[in-house]
């Protein structure tokens, strides 16, 4: 994986995130792992990469009046409480185990996107 | 109350896997909350902003965040997200969704077989 390819895939991740309402992390992590980062480094850096992507996404969606701010705030604040636990578990798992779990998550996400696509079409 | 539980679950998932948590939030809002797709994805995005920030703080504390690598994919992605919504009007979203799902499945299987 070269840096140029990583940038190109980053753009692709952003486009897909705009289309499917995801933050892009599901692609950032494998891209960063392919660049040579450990699974935990890739995950931690992916979270930082998600922030600018999400800011752009929210800014766009907000103009269409799709964002419900109060529920978003409740969800966001509640998630803070659990983030430390998730990070702690990620740090304590062996690298290979965490990577396998992530791969399983990707399969679930793939299934979910396919399912949503079917649901979305009238 | 439901929202708090969904948020807790999303925060845990997000930090564990380095993803935003939308993957937890969107289906739960649709299925449990009976939300409509458009507001579920948009509201999820806003929540993800907070969740990801919390994760970044926790991982920075542990010294695991690589800002240069984050910028390498995050900045191009932000630009891509600008184009994404425009593209939405022009491409068959269903075909794209199936392609995206296929791409994720291929990467996942490769990671599992490594």
PDB file of C-alpha atoms in Angstrom:
ATOM      1  CA  UNK A   1       0.000   0.000   0.000  1.00  0.00           C
ATOM      2  CA  UNK A   2       1.461   3.335  -1.029  1.00  0.00           C
ATOM      3  CA  UNK A   3       0.601   6.717   0.456  1.00  0.00           C
ATOM      4  CA  UNK A   4      -0.954   7.822  -2.839  1.00  0.00           C
ATOM      5  CA  UNK A   5      -3.265   4.804  -2.814  1.00  0.00           C
ATOM      6  CA  UNK A   6      -4.123   5.525   0.824  1.00  0.00           C
ATOM      7  CA  UNK A   7      -5.143   9.084  -0.115  1.00  0.00           C
ATOM      8  CA  UNK A   8      -7.265   7.816  -3.014  1.00  0.00           C
ATOM      9  CA  UNK A   9      -8.943   5.243  -0.769  1.00  0.00           C
ATOM     10  CA  UNK A  10      -9.460   7.983   1.827  1.00  0.00           C
ATOM     11  CA  UNK A  11     -11.449   9.965  -0.746  1.00  0.00           C
ATOM     12  CA  UNK A  12     -13.444   6.836  -1.582  1.00  0.00           C
ATOM     13  CA  UNK A  13     -14.143   6.261   2.130  1.00  0.00           C
ATOM     14  CA  UNK A  14     -15.393   9.835   2.413  1.00  0.00           C
ATOM     15  CA  UNK A  15     -17.679   9.531  -0.606  1.00  0.00           C
ATOM     16  CA  UNK A  16     -19.124   6.297   0.745  1.00  0.00           C
ATOM     17  CA  UNK A  17     -19.570   7.812   4.187  1.00  0.00           C
ATOM     18  CA  UNK A  18     -21.572  10.649   2.658  1.00  0.00           C
ATOM     19  CA  UNK A  19     -23.718   8.160   0.804  1.00  0.00           C
ATOM     20  CA  UNK A  20     -24.323   5.651   3.578  1.00  0.00           C
ATOM     21  CA  UNK A  21     -24.202   7.740   6.748  1.00  0.00           C
ATOM     22  CA  UNK A  22     -21.164   6.015   8.211  1.00  0.00           C
ATOM     23  CA  UNK A  23     -18.078   7.766   9.510  1.00  0.00           C
ATOM     24  CA  UNK A  24     -15.592   6.011   7.251  1.00  0.00           C
ATOM     25  CA  UNK A  25     -13.792   4.134  10.016  1.00  0.00           C
ATOM     26  CA  UNK A  26     -14.712   0.757   8.582  1.00  0.00           C
ATOM     27  CA  UNK A  27     -12.367   1.572   5.649  1.00  0.00           C
ATOM     28  CA  UNK A  28      -9.827   3.759   7.500  1.00  0.00           C
ATOM     29  CA  UNK A  29      -8.784   0.907   9.785  1.00  0.00           C
ATOM     30  CA  UNK A  30      -7.901  -1.608   7.034  1.00  0.00           C
ATOM     31  CA  UNK A  31      -6.183   1.162   5.002  1.00  0.00           C
ATOM     32  CA  UNK A  32      -4.006   2.118   7.984  1.00  0.00           C
ATOM     33  CA  UNK A  33      -3.255  -1.516   8.790  1.00  0.00           C
ATOM     34  CA  UNK A  34      -2.179  -2.004   5.163  1.00  0.00           C
ATOM     35  CA  UNK A  35       0.170   0.979   5.606  1.00  0.00           C
ATOM     36  CA  UNK A  36       1.867  -0.937   8.397  1.00  0.00           C
ATOM     37  CA  UNK A  37       0.182   0.326  11.559  1.00  0.00           C
ATOM     38  CA  UNK A  38      -0.753  -2.120  14.292  1.00  0.00           C
ATOM     39  CA  UNK A  39      -4.456  -2.810  14.701  1.00  0.00           C
ATOM     40  CA  UNK A  40      -4.712  -0.613  17.824  1.00  0.00           C
ATOM     41  CA  UNK A  41      -2.748   2.272  16.268  1.00  0.00           C
ATOM     42  CA  UNK A  42      -4.935   2.024  13.177  1.00  0.00           C
ATOM     43  CA  UNK A  43      -8.129   2.083  15.261  1.00  0.00           C
ATOM     44  CA  UNK A  44      -7.027   5.011  17.404  1.00  0.00           C
ATOM     45  CA  UNK A  45      -5.945   7.017  14.340  1.00  0.00           C
ATOM     46  CA  UNK A  46      -9.121   6.071  12.484  1.00  0.00           C
ATOM     47  CA  UNK A  47     -11.175   7.706  15.246  1.00  0.00           C
ATOM     48  CA  UNK A  48      -9.266  10.950  14.713  1.00  0.00           C
ATOM     49  CA  UNK A  49      -9.715  10.677  10.927  1.00  0.00           C
ATOM     50  CA  UNK A  50     -13.461  10.227  11.391  1.00  0.00           C
ATOM     51  CA  UNK A  51     -13.876  13.668  12.967  1.00  0.00           C
ATOM     52  CA  UNK A  52     -13.301  15.886   9.871  1.00  0.00           C
ATOM     53  CA  UNK A  53     -15.331  13.490   7.726  1.00  0.00           C
ATOM     54  CA  UNK A  54     -18.249  13.600  10.133  1.00  0.00           C
ATOM     55  CA  UNK A  55     -18.106  17.404  10.448  1.00  0.00           C
ATOM     56  CA  UNK A  56     -18.520  17.714   6.670  1.00  0.00           C
ATOM     57  CA  UNK A  57     -21.274  15.085   6.645  1.00  0.00           C
ATOM     58  CA  UNK A  58     -23.246  16.721   9.447  1.00  0.00           C
ATOM     59  CA  UNK A  59     -22.863  20.150   7.889  1.00  0.00           C
ATOM     60  CA  UNK A  60     -24.394  18.834   4.660  1.00  0.00           C
ATOM     61  CA  UNK A  61     -27.180  16.850   6.322  1.00  0.00           C
ATOM     62  CA  UNK A  62     -28.062  19.698   8.642  1.00  0.00           C
ATOM     63  CA  UNK A  63     -28.849  21.907   5.668  1.00  0.00           C
ATOM     64  CA  UNK A  64     -31.521  19.394   4.650  1.00  0.00           C
ATOM     65  CA  UNK A  65     -32.901  19.449   8.198  1.00  0.00           C
ATOM     66  CA  UNK A  66     -32.217  15.760   8.747  1.00  0.00           C
ATOM     67  CA  UNK A  67     -30.262  16.043  11.995  1.00  0.00           C
ATOM     68  CA  UNK A  68     -32.230  15.720  15.239  1.00  0.00           C
ATOM     69  CA  UNK A  69     -29.907  17.457  17.652  1.00  0.00           C
ATOM     70  CA  UNK A  70     -31.327  16.469  21.026  1.00  0.00           C
ATOM     71  CA  UNK A  71     -31.289  12.688  20.405  1.00  0.00           C
ATOM     72  CA  UNK A  72     -27.840  13.111  18.808  1.00  0.00           C
ATOM     73  CA  UNK A  73     -26.587  14.817  21.982  1.00  0.00           C
ATOM     74  CA  UNK A  74     -28.044  12.074  24.208  1.00  0.00           C
ATOM     75  CA  UNK A  75     -26.466   9.348  22.049  1.00  0.00           C
ATOM     76  CA  UNK A  76     -23.130  11.152  21.923  1.00  0.00           C
ATOM     77  CA  UNK A  77     -22.897  11.889  25.634  1.00  0.00           C
ATOM     78  CA  UNK A  78     -23.927   8.338  26.591  1.00  0.00           C
ATOM     79  CA  UNK A  79     -21.278   6.950  24.238  1.00  0.00           C
ATOM     80  CA  UNK A  80     -18.521   8.861  26.061  1.00  0.00           C
ATOM     81  CA  UNK A  81     -19.150   6.787  29.184  1.00  0.00           C
ATOM     82  CA  UNK A  82     -18.567   3.514  27.331  1.00  0.00           C
ATOM     83  CA  UNK A  83     -15.624   4.601  25.173  1.00  0.00           C
ATOM     84  CA  UNK A  84     -13.048   4.041  27.913  1.00  0.00           C
ATOM     85  CA  UNK A  85     -14.269   0.457  28.367  1.00  0.00           C
ATOM     86  CA  UNK A  86     -14.080  -0.293  24.650  1.00  0.00           C
ATOM     87  CA  UNK A  87     -10.560   1.136  24.377  1.00  0.00           C
ATOM     88  CA  UNK A  88      -9.457  -0.799  27.457  1.00  0.00           C
ATOM     89  CA  UNK A  89     -10.699  -4.057  25.905  1.00  0.00           C
ATOM     90  CA  UNK A  90      -9.041  -3.268  22.550  1.00  0.00           C
ATOM     91  CA  UNK A  91      -5.725  -2.602  24.320  1.00  0.00           C
ATOM     92  CA  UNK A  92      -5.938  -5.826  26.323  1.00  0.00           C
ATOM     93  CA  UNK A  93      -6.754  -8.158  23.408  1.00  0.00           C
ATOM     94  CA  UNK A  94      -3.946  -9.776  21.396  1.00  0.00           C
ATOM     95  CA  UNK A  95      -3.326  -8.055  18.022  1.00  0.00           C
ATOM     96  CA  UNK A  96      -4.450 -11.074  15.963  1.00  0.00           C
ATOM     97  CA  UNK A  97      -7.659 -11.505  17.954  1.00  0.00           C
ATOM     98  CA  UNK A  98      -8.598  -7.843  17.600  1.00  0.00           C
ATOM     99  CA  UNK A  99      -7.902  -7.991  13.858  1.00  0.00           C
ATOM    100  CA  UNK A 100     -10.104 -11.064  13.439  1.00  0.00           C
ATOM    101  CA  UNK A 101     -12.909  -9.455  15.433  1.00  0.00           C
ATOM    102  CA  UNK A 102     -12.614  -6.391  13.222  1.00  0.00           C
ATOM    103  CA  UNK A 103     -12.894  -8.590  10.120  1.00  0.00           C
ATOM    104  CA  UNK A 104     -16.064 -10.148  11.533  1.00  0.00           C
ATOM    105  CA  UNK A 105     -17.421  -6.638  12.167  1.00  0.00           C
ATOM    106  CA  UNK A 106     -16.684  -5.755   8.518  1.00  0.00           C
ATOM    107  CA  UNK A 107     -18.702  -8.762   7.367  1.00  0.00           C
ATOM    108  CA  UNK A 108     -21.612  -7.646   9.560  1.00  0.00           C
ATOM    109  CA  UNK A 109     -21.369  -4.114   8.162  1.00  0.00           C
ATOM    110  CA  UNK A 110     -21.321  -5.489   4.623  1.00  0.00           C
ATOM    111  CA  UNK A 111     -24.493  -7.443   5.384  1.00  0.00           C
ATOM    112  CA  UNK A 112     -26.112  -4.426   6.958  1.00  0.00           C
ATOM    113  CA  UNK A 113     -25.363  -2.134   4.001  1.00  0.00           C
ATOM    114  CA  UNK A 114     -26.761  -4.697   1.588  1.00  0.00           C
ATOM    115  CA  UNK A 115     -29.860  -5.046   3.796  1.00  0.00           C
ATOM    116  CA  UNK A 116     -30.332  -1.278   4.025  1.00  0.00           C
ATOM    117  CA  UNK A 117     -30.012  -0.991   0.243  1.00  0.00           C
ATOM    118  CA  UNK A 118     -32.877  -3.426  -0.203  1.00  0.00           C
ATOM    119  CA  UNK A 119     -34.953  -1.624   2.403  1.00  0.00           C
ATOM    120  CA  UNK A 120     -34.279   1.803   0.949  1.00  0.00           C
ATOM    121  CA  UNK A 121     -35.532   0.961  -2.527  1.00  0.00           C
ATOM    122  CA  UNK A 122     -39.269   1.491  -2.755  1.00  0.00           C
TER     123      UNK A 122
ATOM    124  CA  UNK B   1     -33.634   5.764  28.108  1.00  0.00           C
ATOM    125  CA  UNK B   2     -33.416   3.746  24.908  1.00  0.00           C
ATOM    126  CA  UNK B   3     -31.189   6.413  23.423  1.00  0.00           C
ATOM    127  CA  UNK B   4     -28.828   6.207  26.407  1.00  0.00           C
ATOM    128  CA  UNK B   5     -28.498   2.426  25.995  1.00  0.00           C
ATOM    129  CA  UNK B   6     -27.897   2.758  22.256  1.00  0.00           C
ATOM    130  CA  UNK B   7     -25.307   5.450  22.974  1.00  0.00           C
ATOM    131  CA  UNK B   8     -23.483   3.279  25.521  1.00  0.00           C
ATOM    132  CA  UNK B   9     -23.377   0.356  23.108  1.00  0.00           C
ATOM    133  CA  UNK B  10     -22.169   2.609  20.284  1.00  0.00           C
ATOM    134  CA  UNK B  11     -19.437   4.140  22.439  1.00  0.00           C
ATOM    135  CA  UNK B  12     -18.125   0.731  23.447  1.00  0.00           C
ATOM    136  CA  UNK B  13     -18.131  -0.540  19.839  1.00  0.00           C
ATOM    137  CA  UNK B  14     -16.619   2.647  18.538  1.00  0.00           C
ATOM    138  CA  UNK B  15     -13.620   2.593  20.866  1.00  0.00           C
ATOM    139  CA  UNK B  16     -13.147  -1.167  20.554  1.00  0.00           C
ATOM    140  CA  UNK B  17     -13.016  -1.124  16.746  1.00  0.00           C
ATOM    141  CA  UNK B  18     -11.986   2.428  15.829  1.00  0.00           C
ATOM    142  CA  UNK B  19     -15.182   3.057  13.913  1.00  0.00           C
ATOM    143  CA  UNK B  20     -17.741   5.789  14.486  1.00  0.00           C
ATOM    144  CA  UNK B  21     -20.520   3.695  15.948  1.00  0.00           C
ATOM    145  CA  UNK B  22     -23.028   4.507  13.223  1.00  0.00           C
ATOM    146  CA  UNK B  23     -23.032   0.834  12.467  1.00  0.00           C
ATOM    147  CA  UNK B  24     -24.693   0.320  15.854  1.00  0.00           C
ATOM    148  CA  UNK B  25     -26.752   3.505  16.014  1.00  0.00           C
ATOM    149  CA  UNK B  26     -28.435   3.493  12.583  1.00  0.00           C
ATOM    150  CA  UNK B  27     -29.977  -0.009  12.654  1.00  0.00           C
ATOM    151  CA  UNK B  28     -31.079   0.412  16.278  1.00  0.00           C
ATOM    152  CA  UNK B  29     -32.774   3.735  15.541  1.00  0.00           C
ATOM    153  CA  UNK B  30     -34.505   2.124  12.569  1.00  0.00           C
ATOM    154  CA  UNK B  31     -35.527  -1.096  14.300  1.00  0.00           C
ATOM    155  CA  UNK B  32     -35.983  -0.150  17.960  1.00  0.00           C
ATOM    156  CA  UNK B  33     -36.803   3.529  17.600  1.00  0.00           C
ATOM    157  CA  UNK B  34     -38.862   3.261  14.430  1.00  0.00           C
ATOM    158  CA  UNK B  35     -36.952   6.177  12.914  1.00  0.00           C
ATOM    159  CA  UNK B  36     -36.948   7.017   9.247  1.00  0.00           C
ATOM    160  CA  UNK B  37     -33.689   6.292   7.364  1.00  0.00           C
ATOM    161  CA  UNK B  38     -32.686   9.833   6.482  1.00  0.00           C
ATOM    162  CA  UNK B  39     -32.932  11.309   9.972  1.00  0.00           C
ATOM    163  CA  UNK B  40     -31.407   8.137  11.485  1.00  0.00           C
ATOM    164  CA  UNK B  41     -28.247   8.398   9.366  1.00  0.00           C
ATOM    165  CA  UNK B  42     -27.947  12.180   9.798  1.00  0.00           C
ATOM    166  CA  UNK B  43     -28.496  12.079  13.574  1.00  0.00           C
ATOM    167  CA  UNK B  44     -26.111   9.137  13.834  1.00  0.00           C
ATOM    168  CA  UNK B  45     -23.422  11.173  12.047  1.00  0.00           C
ATOM    169  CA  UNK B  46     -23.787  13.980  14.584  1.00  0.00           C
ATOM    170  CA  UNK B  47     -23.552  11.504  17.486  1.00  0.00           C
ATOM    171  CA  UNK B  48     -20.498   9.860  15.890  1.00  0.00           C
ATOM    172  CA  UNK B  49     -18.679  13.197  16.062  1.00  0.00           C
ATOM    173  CA  UNK B  50     -18.943  13.138  19.860  1.00  0.00           C
ATOM    174  CA  UNK B  51     -18.230   9.403  20.137  1.00  0.00           C
ATOM    175  CA  UNK B  52     -15.113   9.562  17.985  1.00  0.00           C
ATOM    176  CA  UNK B  53     -13.816  12.562  19.924  1.00  0.00           C
ATOM    177  CA  UNK B  54     -14.236  10.631  23.186  1.00  0.00           C
ATOM    178  CA  UNK B  55     -12.369   7.669  21.674  1.00  0.00           C
ATOM    179  CA  UNK B  56      -9.547   9.910  20.436  1.00  0.00           C
ATOM    180  CA  UNK B  57      -9.121  11.382  23.931  1.00  0.00           C
ATOM    181  CA  UNK B  58      -8.981   7.929  25.541  1.00  0.00           C
ATOM    182  CA  UNK B  59      -6.495   6.582  22.971  1.00  0.00           C
ATOM    183  CA  UNK B  60      -4.361   9.732  23.106  1.00  0.00           C
ATOM    184  CA  UNK B  61      -4.119   9.152  26.843  1.00  0.00           C
ATOM    185  CA  UNK B  62      -2.736   5.680  26.044  1.00  0.00           C
ATOM    186  CA  UNK B  63      -0.415   7.131  23.380  1.00  0.00           C
ATOM    187  CA  UNK B  64      -1.918   5.200  20.461  1.00  0.00           C
ATOM    188  CA  UNK B  65      -3.047   7.959  18.082  1.00  0.00           C
ATOM    189  CA  UNK B  66      -0.865   8.687  15.017  1.00  0.00           C
ATOM    190  CA  UNK B  67      -2.048  12.143  13.861  1.00  0.00           C
ATOM    191  CA  UNK B  68      -0.121  12.113  10.563  1.00  0.00           C
ATOM    192  CA  UNK B  69      -1.748   8.851   9.487  1.00  0.00           C
ATOM    193  CA  UNK B  70      -5.134  10.116  10.616  1.00  0.00           C
ATOM    194  CA  UNK B  71      -4.674  13.220   8.442  1.00  0.00           C
ATOM    195  CA  UNK B  72      -3.502  11.089   5.513  1.00  0.00           C
ATOM    196  CA  UNK B  73      -6.899   9.381   5.237  1.00  0.00           C
ATOM    197  CA  UNK B  74      -9.122  11.812   7.165  1.00  0.00           C
ATOM    198  CA  UNK B  75      -8.547  14.936   5.080  1.00  0.00           C
ATOM    199  CA  UNK B  76      -9.096  13.223   1.700  1.00  0.00           C
ATOM    200  CA  UNK B  77     -12.183  11.585   3.205  1.00  0.00           C
ATOM    201  CA  UNK B  78     -13.604  14.936   4.308  1.00  0.00           C
ATOM    202  CA  UNK B  79     -13.210  16.143   0.722  1.00  0.00           C
ATOM    203  CA  UNK B  80     -14.816  12.939  -0.528  1.00  0.00           C
ATOM    204  CA  UNK B  81     -17.743  13.426   1.842  1.00  0.00           C
ATOM    205  CA  UNK B  82     -18.316  16.823   0.212  1.00  0.00           C
ATOM    206  CA  UNK B  83     -18.744  15.069  -3.120  1.00  0.00           C
ATOM    207  CA  UNK B  84     -20.684  12.097  -1.770  1.00  0.00           C
ATOM    208  CA  UNK B  85     -24.014  13.797  -1.371  1.00  0.00           C
ATOM    209  CA  UNK B  86     -23.824  15.337  -4.846  1.00  0.00           C
ATOM    210  CA  UNK B  87     -23.064  11.922  -6.282  1.00  0.00           C
ATOM    211  CA  UNK B  88     -26.089  10.509  -4.473  1.00  0.00           C
ATOM    212  CA  UNK B  89     -28.382  12.236  -6.949  1.00  0.00           C
ATOM    213  CA  UNK B  90     -26.623  10.773  -9.974  1.00  0.00           C
ATOM    214  CA  UNK B  91     -25.700   7.151  -9.341  1.00  0.00           C
ATOM    215  CA  UNK B  92     -27.866   4.118  -8.659  1.00  0.00           C
ATOM    216  CA  UNK B  93     -27.462   3.978  -4.893  1.00  0.00           C
ATOM    217  CA  UNK B  94     -28.467   0.346  -4.667  1.00  0.00           C
ATOM    218  CA  UNK B  95     -25.774  -0.847  -7.057  1.00  0.00           C
ATOM    219  CA  UNK B  96     -23.219   1.231  -5.170  1.00  0.00           C
ATOM    220  CA  UNK B  97     -24.360  -0.191  -1.837  1.00  0.00           C
ATOM    221  CA  UNK B  98     -23.938  -3.732  -3.099  1.00  0.00           C
ATOM    222  CA  UNK B  99     -20.471  -2.886  -4.489  1.00  0.00           C
ATOM    223  CA  UNK B 100     -19.482  -1.326  -1.152  1.00  0.00           C
ATOM    224  CA  UNK B 101     -20.789  -4.369   0.741  1.00  0.00           C
ATOM    225  CA  UNK B 102     -18.834  -6.634  -1.615  1.00  0.00           C
ATOM    226  CA  UNK B 103     -15.635  -4.620  -1.127  1.00  0.00           C
ATOM    227  CA  UNK B 104     -15.951  -4.816   2.668  1.00  0.00           C
ATOM    228  CA  UNK B 105     -16.604  -8.555   2.513  1.00  0.00           C
ATOM    229  CA  UNK B 106     -13.513  -9.153   0.362  1.00  0.00           C
ATOM    230  CA  UNK B 107     -11.243  -7.155   2.706  1.00  0.00           C
ATOM    231  CA  UNK B 108     -12.754  -8.927   5.722  1.00  0.00           C
ATOM    232  CA  UNK B 109     -12.162 -12.388   4.291  1.00  0.00           C
ATOM    233  CA  UNK B 110      -8.562 -11.450   3.433  1.00  0.00           C
ATOM    234  CA  UNK B 111      -8.010 -10.228   6.997  1.00  0.00           C
ATOM    235  CA  UNK B 112      -9.462 -13.444   8.390  1.00  0.00           C
ATOM    236  CA  UNK B 113      -7.262 -15.625   6.205  1.00  0.00           C
ATOM    237  CA  UNK B 114      -4.035 -13.738   6.950  1.00  0.00           C
TER     238      UNK B 114
END
